[in-house]
């Protein structure tokens, strides 16, 4: 649902528009939990960077291989090695 989570205009990141709705509708369906903090931690494990504007509630995440126009590169996203 693009009112909850959507691609950025450039297609180089995705934005969480409504974190409460993400937690109640999207996360349980695809990730078997309803915690936005856990979702964000998983994104961090996979090398996503968080860009948040302080004046809004919108969280933006990007990764060099997560591009709307190049879905084949998404296969290159790997979990970081544990130290």
Tab-separated table of N, CA and C in Angstrom:
chain	number	residue	atom	x	y	z
A	1	UNK	N	0.852	-1.180	0.000
A	1	UNK	CA	0.000	0.000	0.000
A	1	UNK	C	0.896	1.241	0.000
A	2	UNK	N	0.878	2.048	-1.053
A	2	UNK	CA	1.764	3.210	-1.143
A	2	UNK	C	1.468	4.298	-0.116
A	3	UNK	N	0.326	4.219	0.564
A	3	UNK	CA	0.063	5.174	1.641
A	3	UNK	C	0.826	4.795	2.905
A	4	UNK	N	1.322	3.562	2.964
A	4	UNK	CA	2.043	3.065	4.141
A	4	UNK	C	3.546	3.044	3.884
A	5	UNK	N	3.945	2.446	2.762
A	5	UNK	CA	5.363	2.324	2.400
A	5	UNK	C	5.460	2.473	0.886
A	6	UNK	N	6.438	3.230	0.416
A	6	UNK	CA	6.513	3.530	-1.009
A	6	UNK	C	7.958	3.793	-1.433
A	7	UNK	N	8.194	3.710	-2.727
A	7	UNK	CA	9.485	4.089	-3.285
A	7	UNK	C	9.636	5.604	-3.213
A	8	UNK	N	10.872	6.079	-3.114
A	8	UNK	CA	11.149	7.508	-3.242
A	8	UNK	C	10.889	7.912	-4.694
A	9	UNK	N	10.794	9.200	-4.939
A	9	UNK	CA	10.552	9.679	-6.309
A	9	UNK	C	11.649	9.222	-7.264
A	10	UNK	N	12.890	9.183	-6.769
A	10	UNK	CA	14.028	8.802	-7.608
A	10	UNK	C	14.133	7.294	-7.808
A	11	UNK	N	13.447	6.516	-6.967
A	11	UNK	CA	13.532	5.062	-7.059
A	11	UNK	C	14.804	4.490	-6.466
A	12	UNK	N	15.489	5.279	-5.633
A	12	UNK	CA	16.743	4.829	-5.032
A	12	UNK	C	16.606	4.526	-3.544
A	13	UNK	N	15.399	4.639	-3.027
A	13	UNK	CA	15.144	4.402	-1.603
A	13	UNK	C	13.661	4.098	-1.428
A	14	UNK	N	13.314	3.611	-0.227
A	14	UNK	CA	11.896	3.477	0.081
A	14	UNK	C	11.598	4.259	1.344
A	15	UNK	N	10.347	4.668	1.467
A	15	UNK	CA	9.931	5.505	2.581
A	15	UNK	C	8.795	4.846	3.346
A	16	UNK	N	8.920	4.854	4.660
A	16	UNK	CA	7.836	4.402	5.520
A	16	UNK	C	7.031	5.644	5.878
A	17	UNK	N	5.818	5.717	5.346
A	17	UNK	CA	4.964	6.888	5.528
A	17	UNK	C	4.169	6.784	6.826
A	18	UNK	N	3.648	5.594	7.102
A	18	UNK	CA	2.814	5.371	8.281
A	18	UNK	C	3.355	4.173	9.069
A	19	UNK	N	4.275	4.407	10.015
A	19	UNK	CA	4.881	3.293	10.743
A	19	UNK	C	3.877	2.447	11.524
A	20	UNK	N	2.832	3.081	12.058
A	20	UNK	CA	1.836	2.319	12.820
A	20	UNK	C	1.096	1.332	11.924
A	21	UNK	N	0.749	1.763	10.729
A	21	UNK	CA	0.065	0.889	9.773
A	21	UNK	C	1.013	-0.188	9.250
A	22	UNK	N	2.273	0.162	9.063
A	22	UNK	CA	3.270	-0.837	8.661
A	22	UNK	C	3.318	-1.953	9.700
A	23	UNK	N	3.338	-1.563	10.978
A	23	UNK	CA	3.417	-2.536	12.069
A	23	UNK	C	2.178	-3.412	12.153
A	24	UNK	N	1.018	-2.850	11.906
A	24	UNK	CA	-0.214	-3.625	12.086
A	24	UNK	C	-0.636	-4.401	10.838
A	25	UNK	N	-0.285	-3.916	9.643
A	25	UNK	CA	-0.774	-4.546	8.415
A	25	UNK	C	0.292	-5.298	7.614
A	26	UNK	N	1.452	-4.711	7.448
A	26	UNK	CA	2.463	-5.259	6.534
A	26	UNK	C	3.409	-6.231	7.238
A	27	UNK	N	3.984	-5.810	8.345
A	27	UNK	CA	4.991	-6.648	9.017
A	27	UNK	C	4.465	-8.016	9.425
A	28	UNK	N	3.282	-8.123	10.034
A	28	UNK	CA	2.812	-9.471	10.408
A	28	UNK	C	2.628	-10.394	9.200
A	29	UNK	N	2.241	-9.827	8.081
A	29	UNK	CA	1.989	-10.629	6.885
A	29	UNK	C	3.277	-11.179	6.277
A	30	UNK	N	4.339	-10.378	6.276
A	30	UNK	CA	5.560	-10.775	5.580
A	30	UNK	C	6.730	-11.139	6.494
A	31	UNK	N	6.719	-10.667	7.737
A	31	UNK	CA	7.868	-10.869	8.620
A	31	UNK	C	7.518	-11.544	9.940
A	32	UNK	N	6.274	-11.892	10.149
A	32	UNK	CA	5.815	-12.631	11.331
A	32	UNK	C	6.093	-11.905	12.642
A	33	UNK	N	6.121	-10.584	12.608
A	33	UNK	CA	6.188	-9.770	13.826
A	33	UNK	C	5.538	-8.429	13.513
A	34	UNK	N	5.367	-7.604	14.537
A	34	UNK	CA	4.725	-6.307	14.311
A	34	UNK	C	5.521	-5.165	14.941
A	35	UNK	N	6.830	-5.294	14.942
A	35	UNK	CA	7.678	-4.276	15.555
A	35	UNK	C	8.517	-3.560	14.489
A	36	UNK	N	8.272	-2.265	14.342
A	36	UNK	CA	9.028	-1.468	13.379
A	36	UNK	C	10.504	-1.447	13.771
A	37	UNK	N	10.792	-1.416	15.066
A	37	UNK	CA	12.196	-1.399	15.509
A	37	UNK	C	12.934	-2.665	15.068
A	38	UNK	N	12.277	-3.815	15.113
A	38	UNK	CA	12.898	-5.064	14.644
A	38	UNK	C	13.120	-5.028	13.137
A	39	UNK	N	12.158	-4.481	12.405
A	39	UNK	CA	12.285	-4.338	10.957
A	39	UNK	C	13.481	-3.442	10.626
A	40	UNK	N	13.609	-2.327	11.333
A	40	UNK	CA	14.725	-1.417	11.099
A	40	UNK	C	16.062	-2.083	11.436
A	41	UNK	N	16.102	-2.881	12.482
A	41	UNK	CA	17.326	-3.593	12.846
A	41	UNK	C	17.716	-4.568	11.735
A	42	UNK	N	16.737	-5.271	11.180
A	42	UNK	CA	17.020	-6.192	10.072
A	42	UNK	C	17.559	-5.435	8.860
A	43	UNK	N	16.978	-4.278	8.567
A	43	UNK	CA	17.487	-3.468	7.456
A	43	UNK	C	18.949	-3.101	7.696
A	44	UNK	N	19.274	-2.743	8.918
A	44	UNK	CA	20.652	-2.408	9.265
A	44	UNK	C	21.575	-3.605	9.040
A	45	UNK	N	21.135	-4.795	9.433
A	45	UNK	CA	21.943	-6.003	9.229
A	45	UNK	C	22.260	-6.226	7.751
A	46	UNK	N	21.371	-5.768	6.876
A	46	UNK	CA	21.561	-5.954	5.440
A	46	UNK	C	22.198	-4.735	4.771
A	47	UNK	N	22.660	-3.778	5.570
A	47	UNK	CA	23.408	-2.652	5.027
A	47	UNK	C	22.587	-1.475	4.551
A	48	UNK	N	21.320	-1.409	4.911
A	48	UNK	CA	20.506	-0.258	4.539
A	48	UNK	C	20.868	0.931	5.421
A	49	UNK	N	20.807	2.118	4.849
A	49	UNK	CA	21.082	3.345	5.587
A	49	UNK	C	19.767	4.083	5.809
A	50	UNK	N	19.584	4.599	7.023
A	50	UNK	CA	18.359	5.322	7.363
A	50	UNK	C	18.582	6.816	7.183
A	51	UNK	N	17.653	7.460	6.477
A	51	UNK	CA	17.653	8.902	6.269
A	51	UNK	C	16.315	9.410	6.788
A	52	UNK	N	16.325	10.122	7.879
A	52	UNK	CA	15.071	10.607	8.447
A	52	UNK	C	15.133	12.115	8.595
A	53	UNK	N	14.096	12.770	8.119
A	53	UNK	CA	13.982	14.209	8.301
A	53	UNK	C	13.338	14.455	9.661
A	54	UNK	N	13.941	15.303	10.452
A	54	UNK	CA	13.476	15.498	11.822
A	54	UNK	C	12.089	16.123	11.893
A	55	UNK	N	11.687	16.880	10.893
A	55	UNK	CA	10.392	17.543	10.967
A	55	UNK	C	9.232	16.642	10.531
A	56	UNK	N	9.518	15.457	10.054
A	56	UNK	CA	8.447	14.555	9.625
A	56	UNK	C	8.572	13.215	10.325
A	57	UNK	N	7.541	12.428	10.189
A	57	UNK	CA	7.514	11.086	10.754
A	57	UNK	C	7.942	10.053	9.704
A	58	UNK	N	8.346	10.516	8.527
A	58	UNK	CA	8.696	9.625	7.420
A	58	UNK	C	10.146	9.165	7.552
A	59	UNK	N	10.344	7.848	7.515
A	59	UNK	CA	11.689	7.267	7.533
A	59	UNK	C	12.028	6.800	6.124
A	60	UNK	N	13.210	7.152	5.664
A	60	UNK	CA	13.674	6.761	4.343
A	60	UNK	C	14.884	5.850	4.502
A	61	UNK	N	14.893	4.746	3.745
A	61	UNK	CA	15.986	3.781	3.796
A	61	UNK	C	16.518	3.554	2.388
A	62	UNK	N	17.844	3.448	2.283
A	62	UNK	CA	18.447	3.191	0.972
A	62	UNK	C	19.562	2.162	1.104
A	63	UNK	N	19.872	1.567	-0.025
A	63	UNK	CA	20.971	0.603	-0.147
A	63	UNK	C	21.452	0.716	-1.592
A	64	UNK	N	22.763	0.671	-1.831
A	64	UNK	CA	23.262	0.822	-3.204
A	64	UNK	C	22.685	-0.187	-4.196
A	65	UNK	N	22.269	-1.362	-3.722
A	65	UNK	CA	21.729	-2.392	-4.610
A	65	UNK	C	20.204	-2.453	-4.609
A	66	UNK	N	19.540	-1.579	-3.867
A	66	UNK	CA	18.074	-1.588	-3.787
A	66	UNK	C	17.550	-0.439	-4.634
A	67	UNK	N	17.294	-0.737	-5.910
A	67	UNK	CA	16.894	0.278	-6.879
A	67	UNK	C	15.643	-0.180	-7.621
A	68	UNK	N	14.664	0.696	-7.704
A	68	UNK	CA	13.410	0.342	-8.373
A	68	UNK	C	13.646	-0.066	-9.825
A	69	UNK	N	14.561	0.590	-10.512
A	69	UNK	CA	14.787	0.333	-11.934
A	69	UNK	C	15.731	-0.839	-12.199
A	70	UNK	N	16.266	-1.463	-11.157
A	70	UNK	CA	17.242	-2.538	-11.355
A	70	UNK	C	17.019	-3.647	-10.328
A	71	UNK	N	15.932	-4.367	-10.497
A	71	UNK	CA	15.565	-5.409	-9.533
A	71	UNK	C	16.594	-6.543	-9.482
A	72	UNK	N	17.348	-6.764	-10.557
A	72	UNK	CA	18.372	-7.815	-10.558
A	72	UNK	C	19.469	-7.545	-9.529
A	73	UNK	N	19.770	-6.280	-9.279
A	73	UNK	CA	20.820	-5.945	-8.305
A	73	UNK	C	20.397	-6.277	-6.881
A	74	UNK	N	19.094	-6.378	-6.639
A	74	UNK	CA	18.613	-6.688	-5.288
A	74	UNK	C	19.140	-8.037	-4.805
A	75	UNK	N	19.431	-8.934	-5.744
A	75	UNK	CA	19.981	-10.243	-5.378
A	75	UNK	C	21.344	-10.118	-4.711
A	76	UNK	N	22.010	-8.999	-4.914
A	76	UNK	CA	23.345	-8.787	-4.354
A	76	UNK	C	23.317	-8.336	-2.894
A	77	UNK	N	22.146	-8.028	-2.370
A	77	UNK	CA	22.034	-7.591	-0.977
A	77	UNK	C	22.227	-8.802	-0.076
A	78	UNK	N	23.201	-8.720	0.782
A	78	UNK	CA	23.532	-9.822	1.695
A	78	UNK	C	23.583	-9.309	3.126
A	79	UNK	N	23.301	-10.201	4.052
A	79	UNK	CA	23.406	-9.861	5.466
A	79	UNK	C	24.877	-9.654	5.816
A	80	UNK	N	25.142	-8.634	6.640
A	80	UNK	CA	26.511	-8.363	7.074
A	80	UNK	C	27.041	-9.535	7.883
A	81	UNK	N	28.334	-9.761	7.762
A	81	UNK	CA	28.997	-10.799	8.555
A	81	UNK	C	29.040	-10.360	10.010
A	82	UNK	N	28.862	-11.305	10.904
A	82	UNK	CA	28.957	-10.990	12.332
A	82	UNK	C	30.416	-10.888	12.735
A	83	UNK	N	30.683	-9.961	13.620
A	83	UNK	CA	32.072	-9.730	14.066
A	83	UNK	C	32.537	-10.785	15.044
